[in-house]
XYZ file of C-alpha atoms in Angstrom:
779
model
C -73.253 -34.614 -13.292
C -73.344 -36.603 -16.434
C -72.026 -35.769 -19.860
C -68.788 -34.224 -21.097
C -69.737 -30.677 -20.240
C -67.285 -28.831 -18.001
C -68.713 -26.822 -15.184
C -68.118 -23.054 -15.532
C -68.518 -20.993 -12.410
C -68.995 -17.300 -12.165
C -65.851 -15.347 -11.449
C -65.425 -13.930 -7.977
C -66.162 -10.228 -7.794
C -63.473 -8.668 -5.645
C -64.076 -5.376 -3.967
C -60.527 -4.345 -4.889
C -61.032 -4.873 -8.603
C -60.187 -1.996 -10.903
C -62.682 0.184 -12.735
C -61.645 -1.259 -16.059
C -62.454 -4.815 -14.969
C -65.790 -3.755 -13.451
C -66.752 -1.874 -16.587
C -65.472 -4.519 -18.969
C -69.000 -5.625 -19.925
C -69.691 -2.103 -21.210
C -66.946 -2.365 -23.853
C -67.979 -3.610 -27.267
C -66.592 -6.869 -28.626
C -64.731 -5.065 -31.424
C -62.913 -2.710 -29.047
C -62.186 -5.559 -26.654
C -60.472 -7.580 -29.389
C -58.435 -4.561 -30.492
C -57.242 -3.869 -26.953
C -56.269 -7.481 -26.278
C -54.484 -7.741 -29.636
C -52.461 -4.584 -28.966
C -51.482 -5.792 -25.498
C -50.482 -9.164 -26.933
C -48.304 -7.495 -29.560
C -46.583 -5.325 -26.939
C -45.745 -8.399 -24.869
C -44.420 -10.244 -27.872
C -42.269 -7.268 -28.881
C -40.732 -6.856 -25.434
C -39.951 -10.544 -25.146
C -38.412 -10.578 -28.599
C -36.262 -7.571 -27.695
C -35.023 -9.279 -24.539
C -34.168 -12.425 -26.451
C -32.368 -10.438 -29.119
C -30.373 -8.471 -26.547
C -29.285 -11.586 -24.673
C -28.281 -13.229 -27.954
C -26.240 -10.166 -28.901
C -24.386 -10.180 -25.541
C -23.724 -13.899 -25.898
C -22.338 -13.429 -29.410
C -20.099 -10.575 -28.263
C -18.603 -12.670 -25.474
C -18.074 -15.580 -27.829
C -16.389 -13.293 -30.357
C -14.144 -11.788 -27.655
C -13.038 -15.247 -26.483
C -12.429 -16.362 -30.082
C -10.422 -13.199 -30.793
C -8.313 -13.762 -27.694
C -7.598 -17.349 -28.707
C -6.619 -16.262 -32.200
C -4.331 -13.575 -30.826
C -2.648 -16.021 -28.476
C -2.069 -18.587 -31.195
C -1.546 -16.117 -34.009
C 1.657 -14.744 -35.444
C 1.057 -11.237 -34.066
C 1.019 -12.247 -30.417
C 4.299 -12.197 -28.469
C 5.760 -15.511 -27.270
C 4.270 -16.859 -24.071
C 6.670 -16.777 -21.140
C 6.878 -19.991 -19.093
C 8.870 -19.703 -15.865
C 10.076 -22.950 -14.296
C 10.411 -22.685 -10.526
C 11.716 -25.547 -8.371
C 9.953 -25.905 -5.025
C 13.059 -27.518 -3.496
C 16.778 -27.253 -4.232
C 17.244 -30.926 -5.189
C 15.317 -30.607 -8.468
C 17.115 -30.225 -11.797
C 15.451 -27.688 -14.097
C 18.031 -27.936 -16.886
C 16.847 -31.320 -18.136
C 13.193 -30.262 -17.925
C 13.844 -27.078 -19.918
C 15.848 -29.001 -22.530
C 13.014 -31.511 -22.966
C 10.479 -28.709 -23.455
C 12.641 -26.877 -25.993
C 13.438 -30.079 -27.888
C 9.734 -30.892 -28.241
C 8.950 -27.406 -29.488
C 11.914 -27.130 -31.871
C 11.478 -30.346 -33.858
C 10.982 -28.626 -37.194
C 12.633 -25.277 -36.376
C 15.901 -24.012 -35.015
C 16.397 -21.901 -31.912
C 17.249 -18.391 -33.092
C 16.751 -16.534 -29.817
C 18.012 -18.142 -26.587
C 15.101 -19.764 -24.782
C 12.481 -18.734 -27.392
C 11.007 -21.243 -29.852
C 8.234 -21.063 -32.459
C 6.551 -24.439 -33.013
C 4.405 -25.000 -36.084
C 3.246 -28.353 -34.658
C 1.744 -26.788 -31.540
C 1.084 -23.471 -33.334
C 2.517 -21.401 -30.521
C 5.618 -19.460 -29.541
C 7.122 -20.013 -26.108
C 9.946 -18.462 -24.072
C 11.249 -20.729 -21.305
C 12.963 -19.166 -18.264
C 14.567 -21.082 -15.402
C 14.300 -19.396 -11.996
C 17.581 -19.876 -10.081
C 16.883 -21.425 -6.700
C 18.183 -19.195 -3.923
C 18.237 -15.945 -5.924
C 15.210 -13.992 -4.687
C 15.608 -10.949 -6.960
C 15.854 -13.047 -10.131
C 12.793 -15.072 -9.151
C 10.808 -11.876 -8.517
C 11.765 -10.315 -11.858
C 10.793 -13.500 -13.703
C 7.466 -13.725 -11.881
C 6.620 -10.155 -12.953
C 6.739 -11.088 -16.670
C 5.531 -14.717 -16.507
C 2.447 -15.781 -18.443
C 2.554 -19.234 -16.841
C 4.288 -20.159 -13.587
C 5.259 -23.833 -13.598
C 6.107 -25.082 -10.108
C 8.173 -28.268 -10.171
C 7.822 -30.721 -7.271
C 9.533 -34.023 -6.561
C 7.744 -37.176 -5.359
C 10.897 -38.887 -4.059
C 10.108 -38.140 -0.441
C 6.955 -40.284 -0.653
C 8.571 -43.601 -1.565
C 12.123 -42.994 -0.329
C 13.107 -42.558 3.309
C 14.243 -38.956 3.091
C 13.588 -35.942 5.290
C 13.010 -33.576 2.374
C 9.565 -32.078 1.808
C 7.784 -30.871 -1.292
C 8.527 -27.231 -0.497
C 11.650 -26.008 1.282
C 12.013 -22.709 3.164
C 13.101 -20.688 0.116
C 10.283 -22.136 -1.963
C 7.734 -21.250 0.727
C 9.076 -17.687 0.941
C 8.913 -17.254 -2.849
C 5.362 -18.614 -2.942
C 4.188 -15.933 -0.509
C 5.996 -13.265 -2.563
C 4.409 -14.518 -5.797
C 0.959 -14.361 -4.203
C 1.598 -10.760 -3.184
C 2.702 -9.882 -6.722
C -0.346 -11.605 -8.197
C -0.091 -15.083 -9.643
C -0.594 -15.514 -13.402
C -1.682 -18.873 -14.831
C -0.191 -21.697 -12.747
C 0.645 -25.357 -13.257
C 2.508 -27.953 -11.198
C 4.906 -30.523 -12.674
C 5.398 -33.657 -10.585
C 8.757 -35.314 -11.196
C 10.449 -38.520 -10.026
C 7.304 -40.675 -10.144
C 7.803 -44.467 -10.184
C 7.399 -46.462 -13.395
C 4.702 -48.766 -12.009
C 1.357 -47.426 -13.244
C -0.687 -48.167 -10.134
C 1.886 -46.762 -7.735
C 2.421 -43.809 -10.076
C -1.272 -42.809 -9.961
C -1.451 -43.193 -6.171
C 1.628 -41.039 -5.614
C 0.297 -38.409 -8.014
C -2.987 -38.220 -6.066
C -1.121 -37.954 -2.764
C 1.140 -35.203 -4.072
C -1.835 -33.344 -5.556
C -3.789 -33.422 -2.302
C -0.745 -32.263 -0.324
C 0.074 -29.291 -2.587
C -3.409 -28.178 -3.637
C -3.743 -25.821 -0.663
C -0.651 -23.852 -1.759
C -1.985 -22.952 -5.224
C -5.164 -21.493 -6.761
C -8.202 -23.690 -7.368
C -7.767 -23.719 -11.152
C -4.154 -24.948 -10.924
C -3.564 -28.201 -12.840
C -1.110 -30.971 -11.865
C 0.827 -32.815 -14.583
C 3.355 -35.659 -14.434
C 6.543 -34.489 -16.175
C 9.016 -37.365 -16.238
C 8.907 -38.254 -19.918
C 8.510 -36.380 -23.175
C 5.073 -37.947 -23.657
C 3.913 -36.254 -20.444
C 5.289 -32.927 -21.646
C 3.646 -33.492 -25.055
C 0.223 -33.835 -23.386
C 0.859 -30.690 -21.391
C 1.803 -28.654 -24.478
C -1.355 -29.722 -26.337
C -3.452 -28.509 -23.422
C -1.354 -25.391 -22.909
C -1.740 -24.053 -26.441
C -5.530 -23.828 -25.999
C -5.432 -22.716 -22.366
C -6.774 -19.276 -21.529
C -4.270 -17.765 -19.109
C -5.081 -15.121 -16.537
C -2.861 -12.073 -16.081
C -2.630 -9.834 -12.981
C -4.629 -6.656 -13.437
C -1.729 -4.282 -12.740
C 0.192 -5.690 -15.735
C -2.649 -4.945 -18.150
C -2.501 -1.172 -17.551
C 1.054 -0.598 -18.810
C 3.085 -1.739 -21.786
C 6.288 -3.628 -21.004
C 9.133 -5.274 -22.911
C 11.156 -8.305 -21.816
C 14.619 -7.677 -23.239
C 16.001 -10.550 -25.318
C 19.205 -8.569 -25.953
C 20.827 -5.782 -23.969
C 23.482 -3.490 -25.412
C 24.855 0.031 -25.126
C 26.325 2.699 -27.400
C 28.823 4.821 -25.476
C 29.178 8.507 -26.288
C 32.784 9.463 -25.624
C 33.802 10.470 -22.097
C 30.549 12.170 -21.132
C 29.581 9.406 -18.718
C 26.281 8.918 -20.587
C 25.329 6.336 -23.198
C 22.386 5.050 -25.204
C 20.939 1.818 -23.853
C 19.626 -0.673 -26.452
C 16.893 -3.088 -25.381
C 15.529 -5.562 -27.940
C 12.461 -7.731 -27.429
C 8.742 -8.231 -27.945
C 6.306 -5.567 -26.782
C 3.557 -6.892 -24.514
C 0.222 -5.913 -22.936
C -0.304 -2.497 -24.620
C 1.075 -0.339 -27.394
C 3.978 1.988 -26.600
C 4.381 5.569 -27.789
C 7.798 6.935 -28.696
C 6.870 10.139 -26.837
C 6.362 8.254 -23.550
C 8.784 7.935 -20.679
C 10.018 4.454 -19.830
C 11.301 2.832 -16.662
C 14.156 0.325 -16.834
C 14.177 -2.095 -13.913
C 17.197 -1.437 -11.745
C 18.142 1.775 -13.598
C 15.384 4.410 -13.350
C 13.201 6.613 -15.588
C 14.437 7.803 -18.989
C 13.365 9.234 -22.346
C 13.323 7.393 -25.661
C 15.483 8.697 -28.484
C 14.280 6.223 -31.110
C 12.285 3.022 -31.620
C 13.214 0.603 -34.408
C 10.736 -1.994 -35.667
C 12.678 -5.132 -36.551
C 11.857 -8.196 -38.578
C 10.575 -10.973 -36.348
C 13.462 -13.439 -35.903
C 11.138 -16.145 -34.632
C 7.997 -16.133 -36.843
C 5.329 -18.741 -36.299
C 4.707 -19.605 -39.965
C 8.172 -20.258 -41.321
C 9.947 -23.096 -43.002
C 12.868 -24.902 -41.473
C 15.234 -24.066 -44.286
C 14.390 -20.407 -44.046
C 15.093 -20.511 -40.312
C 18.480 -22.073 -40.941
C 19.335 -19.357 -43.453
C 18.234 -16.593 -41.078
C 20.064 -18.075 -38.121
C 23.422 -16.810 -39.387
C 22.007 -13.319 -39.923
C 20.483 -12.878 -36.486
C 23.036 -10.239 -35.549
C 22.165 -8.192 -38.654
C 18.421 -7.950 -38.003
C 16.492 -6.215 -40.742
C 14.960 -2.877 -39.717
C 11.412 -2.512 -41.031
C 10.744 0.998 -39.742
C 11.669 3.515 -37.087
C 9.897 6.085 -34.930
C 11.389 9.345 -33.681
C 9.781 11.389 -30.879
C 7.990 14.610 -31.717
C 9.702 17.563 -29.959
C 6.317 19.198 -29.285
C 4.659 16.101 -27.779
C 7.710 14.472 -26.207
C 7.050 14.102 -22.483
C 9.690 15.826 -20.377
C 11.497 13.992 -17.598
C 10.324 16.117 -14.644
C 11.180 14.763 -11.200
C 10.909 17.685 -8.770
C 8.837 20.825 -8.738
C 10.655 24.160 -8.992
C 8.968 26.377 -6.390
C 8.528 30.083 -6.928
C 10.105 31.906 -3.941
C 7.797 34.894 -4.507
C 4.605 32.827 -4.687
C 3.832 33.264 -0.988
C 4.723 36.950 -0.816
C 1.985 39.381 0.169
C 1.483 42.784 -1.377
C 1.597 45.947 0.750
C -1.892 46.641 2.111
C -3.758 49.608 0.728
C -5.001 52.536 2.846
C -8.572 51.249 2.646
C -7.534 47.838 3.958
C -5.552 49.394 6.805
C -8.476 51.654 7.762
C -10.837 48.682 7.762
C -8.450 46.706 9.969
C -8.293 49.557 12.487
C -12.060 49.789 12.535
C -12.431 46.060 13.109
C -9.919 46.236 15.939
C -11.965 48.905 17.711
C -15.201 46.974 17.312
C -13.719 43.743 18.584
C -14.814 42.870 22.087
C -11.883 42.051 24.286
C -12.508 39.304 26.760
C -10.278 38.994 29.817
C -9.064 35.602 30.970
C -7.713 34.864 34.410
C -4.716 32.546 34.235
C -2.212 31.263 36.799
C 0.866 33.338 37.420
C 3.756 32.562 35.057
C 1.594 31.207 32.199
C 2.997 32.050 28.752
C 0.947 32.876 25.650
C 1.677 29.453 24.158
C 0.425 27.691 27.288
C -2.635 29.929 27.438
C -3.602 28.982 23.890
C -4.087 25.345 24.947
C -6.186 26.069 28.048
C -9.890 25.667 27.404
C -12.354 28.019 29.045
C -13.783 25.319 31.302
C -10.411 24.904 32.999
C -10.019 28.578 33.914
C -12.538 28.291 36.712
C -10.120 25.988 38.519
C -7.592 28.801 38.750
C -9.925 31.660 39.635
C -10.350 30.716 43.276
C -6.749 30.022 44.155
C -4.908 32.426 41.862
C -6.465 35.838 42.235
C -3.256 37.519 41.098
C -2.968 35.468 37.913
C -1.790 36.939 34.652
C -4.528 38.269 32.364
C -4.226 37.851 28.601
C -6.345 39.264 25.819
C -8.279 36.578 23.979
C -8.253 37.209 20.260
C -9.106 34.987 17.341
C -6.914 32.168 18.633
C -8.983 31.669 21.790
C -10.393 28.194 22.242
C -14.129 27.704 22.810
C -15.247 26.801 26.299
C -16.265 23.244 27.130
C -18.199 21.880 30.035
C -16.468 19.876 32.710
C -16.910 16.126 32.142
C -18.570 14.036 34.811
C -16.796 10.803 35.633
C -18.235 7.828 37.378
C -16.428 5.778 39.972
C -14.028 3.088 38.761
C -12.782 -0.034 40.473
C -9.227 -0.003 41.759
C -6.269 -1.684 40.053
C -4.683 -4.899 41.220
C -1.943 -2.939 42.954
C -4.001 -0.517 45.026
C -2.812 2.261 47.317
C -4.003 3.018 50.794
C -6.427 5.906 50.652
C -6.688 8.647 53.215
C -9.946 9.938 54.596
C -9.196 13.577 53.891
C -6.845 15.845 52.039
C -5.007 16.815 55.212
C -3.497 13.334 55.516
C -1.010 14.085 52.746
C 2.161 15.104 54.554
C 3.986 17.450 52.211
C 6.950 17.989 54.521
C 7.830 14.303 54.736
C 7.443 13.953 50.985
C 9.906 16.820 50.401
C 12.520 15.190 52.656
C 12.242 11.861 50.808
C 12.605 13.544 47.426
C 15.647 15.606 48.408
C 17.516 12.524 49.696
C 17.175 10.635 46.361
C 20.199 10.436 44.056
C 20.244 9.797 40.314
C 21.255 6.160 40.751
C 18.423 5.596 43.211
C 15.994 7.233 40.827
C 17.065 5.022 37.944
C 16.941 1.872 40.062
C 13.509 2.752 41.349
C 12.242 3.488 37.848
C 13.556 0.155 36.633
C 11.831 -1.743 39.420
C 8.557 0.050 38.852
C 8.607 -0.597 35.093
C 9.360 -4.261 35.578
C 6.560 -4.523 38.129
C 4.000 -2.910 35.845
C 5.156 -4.327 32.518
C 2.842 -7.309 32.856
C -0.084 -5.107 33.831
C -0.217 -2.914 30.760
C 2.052 -2.029 27.852
C 2.516 1.555 26.733
C 3.842 1.515 23.146
C 4.474 5.285 23.131
C 5.894 5.646 26.632
C 9.001 7.857 26.870
C 11.093 8.464 29.980
C 11.423 12.040 31.139
C 15.097 13.001 30.664
C 17.184 13.511 33.789
C 19.919 15.621 32.200
C 17.715 18.061 30.241
C 14.531 20.012 31.018
C 11.391 18.339 29.753
C 10.068 21.649 28.416
C 13.041 21.789 26.014
C 13.084 18.095 25.177
C 9.393 18.177 24.206
C 9.283 21.743 22.862
C 7.888 20.610 19.481
C 4.996 18.755 21.078
C 1.562 20.086 21.877
C -1.346 18.775 23.868
C -4.537 17.838 22.060
C -7.890 17.818 23.784
C -9.179 15.162 21.387
C -7.275 13.198 18.773
C -10.390 12.870 16.639
C -12.002 16.309 16.789
C -9.082 18.695 17.358
C -8.143 20.633 14.247
C -4.714 20.459 12.645
C -3.717 22.348 9.512
C -1.932 19.999 7.051
C 0.047 22.956 5.645
C 1.378 23.990 9.046
C 5.146 24.272 9.643
C 6.197 22.530 6.433
C 9.894 22.649 5.439
C 11.012 24.547 2.356
C 11.939 21.349 0.480
C 8.357 20.109 0.817
C 7.381 22.515 -1.966
C 9.455 20.462 -4.437
C 6.989 17.577 -4.488
C 3.796 17.429 -6.542
C 0.210 17.309 -5.317
C -3.091 16.539 -7.077
C -6.264 18.504 -6.530
C -8.223 15.243 -6.888
C -6.073 12.140 -7.146
C -8.866 9.703 -8.041
C -10.184 11.936 -10.802
C -6.669 12.362 -12.233
C -6.090 8.607 -12.133
C -9.356 7.943 -13.950
C -8.497 10.506 -16.627
C -4.935 9.173 -17.136
C -6.059 5.535 -17.447
C -8.817 6.498 -19.883
C -6.287 8.349 -22.051
C -3.944 5.351 -22.002
C -6.770 3.014 -23.044
C -7.805 5.372 -25.836
C -4.205 5.512 -27.087
C -4.008 1.726 -27.083
C -7.208 1.285 -29.093
C -6.238 3.832 -31.743
C -3.659 3.065 -34.412
C -1.443 6.108 -33.897
C 1.600 6.750 -36.040
C 3.824 7.343 -33.036
C 2.925 3.997 -31.369
C 4.233 0.489 -31.899
C 1.714 -2.386 -31.693
C 1.629 -5.231 -29.224
C 3.580 -8.303 -30.321
C 6.065 -6.435 -32.531
C 9.797 -7.112 -32.245
C 11.440 -3.774 -31.446
C 14.663 -2.156 -30.392
C 14.321 0.664 -27.880
C 17.033 3.310 -27.816
C 17.019 4.908 -24.370
C 19.115 8.052 -24.068
C 21.098 9.653 -21.255
C 21.683 6.443 -19.313
C 24.765 6.507 -17.023
C 27.524 4.333 -18.438
C 28.047 2.495 -15.146
C 24.342 1.601 -14.985
C 24.323 0.373 -18.600
C 27.351 -1.870 -18.087
C 25.751 -3.265 -14.921
C 22.537 -4.083 -16.828
C 24.531 -5.892 -19.527
C 26.000 -8.160 -16.856
C 22.685 -8.674 -15.068
C 20.901 -9.709 -18.271
C 22.883 -12.979 -18.282
C 21.250 -14.276 -15.091
C 17.973 -12.343 -14.747
C 15.531 -10.637 -17.158
C 15.819 -6.915 -17.803
C 12.380 -5.344 -18.150
C 11.331 -1.906 -19.302
C 7.804 -0.547 -18.969
C 6.023 2.508 -20.306
C 5.118 5.144 -17.736
C 1.745 6.825 -17.569
C 1.392 10.576 -17.350
C 2.823 12.175 -14.150
C 4.511 8.911 -13.083
C 8.020 10.377 -13.145
C 7.201 13.140 -10.632
C 7.966 12.809 -6.936
C 5.251 12.940 -4.289
C 4.335 11.195 -1.022
C 3.201 7.593 -1.553
C 1.342 5.599 1.081
C 1.509 1.794 1.121
C -0.578 -0.619 3.118
C 2.045 -3.105 4.330
C 2.281 -6.084 6.637
C 5.376 -7.626 8.133
C 6.325 -10.885 6.438
C 5.861 -14.000 8.525
C 9.428 -15.229 7.829
C 11.087 -12.005 9.048
C 11.711 -11.823 12.796
C 14.018 -8.805 13.185
C 12.465 -5.438 14.152
C 11.782 -2.899 11.407
C 12.116 0.653 12.662
C 10.634 3.760 11.095
C 12.966 5.768 8.840
C 15.080 2.672 8.218
C 16.413 2.187 4.677
C 14.360 -0.368 2.713
C 14.083 -1.422 -0.936
C 10.607 -1.074 -2.452
C 9.527 -3.162 -5.454
C 6.321 -1.542 -6.744
C 5.087 -3.225 -9.914
C 7.932 -3.087 -12.435
C 9.638 -0.251 -10.544
C 12.043 -0.383 -7.638
C 13.544 2.332 -5.452
C 15.084 2.874 -2.023
C 13.157 4.725 0.677
C 13.014 5.395 4.401
C 9.340 4.881 5.320
C 7.471 6.314 8.269
C 4.983 3.785 9.641
C 1.629 4.896 10.961
C -1.676 3.412 11.988
C -4.809 4.521 10.194
C -7.967 5.734 11.924
C -11.319 5.821 10.152
C -13.137 8.663 11.887
C -10.375 11.275 11.800
C -7.942 12.880 9.385
C -5.006 12.425 11.793
C -2.923 9.254 12.007
C -0.588 8.094 14.760
C 3.024 7.351 13.966
C 4.365 3.907 14.847
C 8.004 3.570 15.809
C 8.154 -0.043 14.592
C 6.319 -2.178 12.061
C 4.481 -4.681 14.226
C 3.793 -8.233 13.098
C 0.290 -9.527 12.495
C -1.372 -6.266 11.452
C -1.366 -3.827 8.567
C 0.260 -0.410 8.835
C 0.686 2.485 6.416
C 4.227 3.153 5.149
C 4.760 6.687 3.773
C 7.777 7.584 1.621
C 8.958 10.118 -0.942
C 8.879 8.288 -4.279
C 7.853 8.702 -7.938
C 4.104 8.822 -8.456
C 2.398 5.539 -9.360
C -1.271 4.853 -9.923
C -2.795 1.964 -7.944
C -3.497 -0.914 -7.877
C 0.137 -2.009 -7.660
C 1.693 -4.710 -5.459
C 4.667 -3.830 -3.282
C 7.423 -6.081 -1.976
C 9.696 -4.514 0.653
C 13.210 -5.916 1.006
C 15.871 -5.228 3.595
C 19.631 -5.722 3.434
C 20.995 -6.678 6.838
C 24.707 -6.462 5.966
C 27.024 -5.019 3.348
C 27.501 -8.249 1.398
C 24.301 -9.959 2.522
C 21.503 -10.780 0.099
C 18.237 -8.854 0.519
C 15.456 -10.623 2.382
C 11.701 -10.051 2.316
C 10.744 -7.796 5.219
C 7.145 -6.858 4.359
C 4.531 -7.148 1.615
C 1.548 -5.025 0.691
C 0.118 -2.757 -1.989
C 0.032 0.893 -3.008
C -2.784 2.699 -1.211
C -2.824 6.305 -2.438
C -0.743 9.398 -3.210
C -1.425 12.218 -0.726
C 1.103 14.807 0.546
C -1.494 16.218 2.979
C -1.869 13.073 5.072
C -1.225 14.090 8.695
C 1.007 11.779 10.751
C 1.370 12.667 14.426
C 3.908 11.318 16.873
C 2.546 10.546 20.306
C 4.578 10.671 23.506
C 3.327 9.430 26.884
C 5.008 10.732 30.034
C 4.285 8.449 32.964
C 4.246 9.148 36.698
C 3.598 6.903 39.676
C 1.333 8.044 42.566
C 3.017 8.012 45.954
C 0.174 9.159 48.159
C -3.474 9.459 47.279
C -6.326 11.152 49.109
C -9.925 11.844 48.168
C -9.317 14.601 45.654
C -5.537 14.923 45.478
C -2.593 12.708 44.707
C 1.190 13.123 44.853
C 2.840 11.751 41.676
C 6.515 10.872 41.383
C 8.902 10.495 38.404
C 6.853 12.508 35.926
C 9.030 15.646 36.072
C 12.278 16.522 37.829
C 12.184 20.311 38.233
C 9.468 22.836 39.173
C 9.734 24.751 35.892
C 8.731 21.655 33.924
C 5.733 21.159 36.186
C 4.575 24.726 35.567
C 5.178 24.386 31.830
C 2.977 21.285 31.531
C 0.371 22.580 33.954
C -2.308 23.342 31.304
C -2.270 19.742 29.994
C -4.826 17.287 31.289
C -3.709 13.996 32.881
C -5.478 10.656 32.875
C -5.152 7.157 34.297
C -5.453 3.844 32.567
C -8.892 3.443 34.156
C -10.151 6.633 32.528
C -9.911 9.023 35.504
C -8.798 12.551 34.622
C -7.286 15.442 36.530
C -5.120 18.563 36.432
C -1.650 19.420 37.680
C -1.995 21.674 40.718
C 1.516 22.499 41.965
C 5.048 21.076 42.242
C 6.104 19.538 45.542
C 9.715 19.697 46.714
C 12.682 21.802 45.686
C 13.506 19.566 42.708
C 9.974 19.258 41.410
C 10.068 15.460 41.494
C 6.604 15.307 42.992
C 3.500 16.739 41.374
C 0.372 17.527 43.341
C -2.567 16.354 41.271
C -6.125 17.537 41.814
C -8.793 15.179 40.506
C -12.489 15.394 39.833
C -13.397 12.092 41.504
C -13.424 10.651 44.981
C -11.692 7.410 46.028
C -8.908 7.619 43.394
C -7.104 4.283 43.104
C -4.420 4.250 40.387
C -1.050 2.731 39.597
C 0.165 5.104 36.862
C -0.766 8.484 35.476
C 0.156 9.681 32.001
C 0.263 12.919 30.102
C -0.644 12.501 26.450
C 1.294 14.651 24.004
C 1.280 14.700 20.237
C 3.847 16.104 17.841
C 3.358 17.716 14.443
C 3.735 16.158 11.040
C 6.583 13.740 10.468
């Protein structure tokens, strides 16, 4: 086609078109323009609103970042804490710390030890040196560090030495720091050669070797000269540091000075801690925790003049340096007696709270009427069965006794009767590696010969035989809960506190059952998560408001802590010379005692066994206390948990202790002291899981027997019990094999009860061991 005309085809008429599009030709041109204009305006308005909203969010984030930078570099922010940690013992941190302080204090003087305000870099810094080999000091410094500086040496690369970048203590501390939560990190590389080319190559090699030990955003800096440190400080003053989340929920104070005011011969004193408040504002009505001392109340807070201001002249600093001991008090806060939080540790139970009133005549008449209407069902049980044993026999098992025990004892089944269950059908299983010769019928089991063999056995022969059998089957399968049946005491007395459970998952167990009287002294929440959410929201609201009874973040304060034991205060004064003393504000309810559950894992450097109920030292956030944990494994589909006698390596377990309440998330470091004068070592690491006094922990015991003779439906088992009374006592409990076959105890064989006749539900039974599974109540 010629010309500039563009071909216009007719639009395709779809059969799925809407009525409005099919009737569009019926609309007038005026209405059509109005409709299109309105739709166009709606689209423009929505797009403009989206653009405006995104711009507003972007501006808010930019303003938040700018505010954070101003606070970090402003005069109201507390000094940043830099902790120098040597990765090996051969490094000298004294010269590195002196170089840093000399660069920062060019135009100012050092008023507080280790703290400098630099007008050149427009920042305030506190430098701490972690002593190599002192684990507790390194942990306390890592808890308050804003920047962890790890110092490495490059000597091992160009000198023929056997030393590595990280020694054993440095590797252990690195794993502990990761468990606590690493703040901002940096690595200083020392002892680099002076040649520029070789210097860069060694720096790259050291960086590639150490990068796997630190976070991805960790920077590596050469730190041999003051010019290198000058470059680092220029970058550090603008760096946005990350802080572990658990430190942002509580206010804490790193004590620059520690003192005490003793009150006569009462054994109590007032502890004085002076320093900068960090993270959040602190109320004078709050409780505080002093690391290494405990929980206390505040008697007074004094706001002091900042001895290390950012905007100050050198002459003014020199004049104020002589008056540092007589710090000017700007203001003081005294707790309100009505709002002052009490130091409550234990609950005071009411002895009459569980008492029942005398029933009325109407209640007694109703009970008599219900008793008459109740249908009494008779149960046929084997002769000699007690009420306790009858309570654990399900209805499906009674049919086994009806045929052979016509003269069995009959008990009334009341409300405690268990519902009947159908007998399980079991398929055939393959035999074990160590198989037994099977008989063709039940008559092949010679009971008389078995009785003669049992009666001729002595205790020494029994123990030797048990030892041989255990050694033979140790490689086949391990039973972590296996317990030997005692020879010198009846098993029914040794395991009197245990009960048999039909199913670990579905069997019911009351968490309030058989609790000791002292258990009423601990506290319990109706809904722990809801309480935690409410307490944290209140703390955040208190921090955002400018209350009269609160001191702001960044202020230089003196806390007066009352009723501190004099021995503890004198010990803290000595400890403050080699490690930081930290105090933190406690949230509501955090001084009360309850049952805390920690998810812990055995540390890879600790090889010794850790037994349940063994004394350990727990470091939970800023707090530390001594406890004897009970270890347990956690199951998902049930409310019951199995106790573990030892903390096994390579897997997580739950450690439960009595301790002051803390709200997660909080890291936990578990230490153990092996000797009286030995230093504590890291035994396990983990985190706080929850606070729950109703968590059920059950102790499992497995009693094992070894089949001597096996027929189609019966087997004679040895070394499970050693007297007939024990066999009758455990008769209601079901037995099983490691292959899943199940059966019931039928009768004791022999005068000493060393053999048990077992009746099974399967044919061709081939087993090596049989076990009876028993579970104990709450630990």
